[in-house]
Amino acid sequence: MNSTMVSYMLFVFGIIGVLASWTAGKMLNKNITYTAAFFLSGTIIVPILLHFSGGNTIATIIVIALWGFLYSPSFLNASTYMISSAPEAMEFANSLATSFGNLGVTVGRPWAVG
C-alpha cells in the first residue's frame, strides 16, 4: 500500500472504531464478561485474517475494518471489566486498569521500535 492508501485505512479504522465503541457500550450493559471475550477474540482472529488476506486489497480493507471494530473498544472493555470486579472500590479499580494499560504500552514499546 502506498501512503495515501495507508491514510484511508487509518480513516476506516477510526470510523469503524467509533461505531465499535458505541456497540461495545450497548453490549457491556447486557454482559460484561461476554463483551470483553468477544472483543478480545480479535487478538486471535485479526492476525490470522491478515496473514491470509495477502496482497488482496479488498480483503485487507475488510480485515482492517474488522480490526478497528474488535480493537477500538478494548480500553473501554478492560476498564469496565476491572471496575465490575471491584464495585466497592471503583476508583481504585479504574486507576489499576489505567496504570497497567500504560505499563503494557511502556514495556512493549522498546521491542516495537527495534
Coordinates of N, CA and C in Angstrom, one line a residue, residues 8 41 47 49 56 62 73 92-93:
Y8 N -6.1 6.2 4.1 CA -7.5 5.8 4.0 C -7.8 4.6 5.0
S41 N -11.4 -11.5 21.1 CA -11.2 -12.5 20.1 C -10.4 -11.9 18.9
P47 N -4.9 -11.2 13.3 CA -3.6 -11.6 12.7 C -3.7 -12.8 11.7
L49 N -6.4 -13.5 9.9 CA -7.0 -13.0 8.6 C -6.0 -12.1 7.8
N56 N -4.3 -9.1 -1.5 CA -5.7 -8.8 -2.0 C -6.1 -7.5 -1.2
I62 N -11.2 -5.1 4.4 CA -12.3 -5.8 5.2 C -11.6 -6.2 6.6
P73 N -12.6 -0.7 21.0 CA -13.2 -0.6 22.4 C -12.5 -1.4 23.5
F92 N -10.2 2.9 42.7 CA -9.0 2.1 42.7 C -8.9 1.2 41.5
A93 N -10.0 0.5 41.2 CA -10.0 -0.4 40.1 C -9.7 0.3 38.8

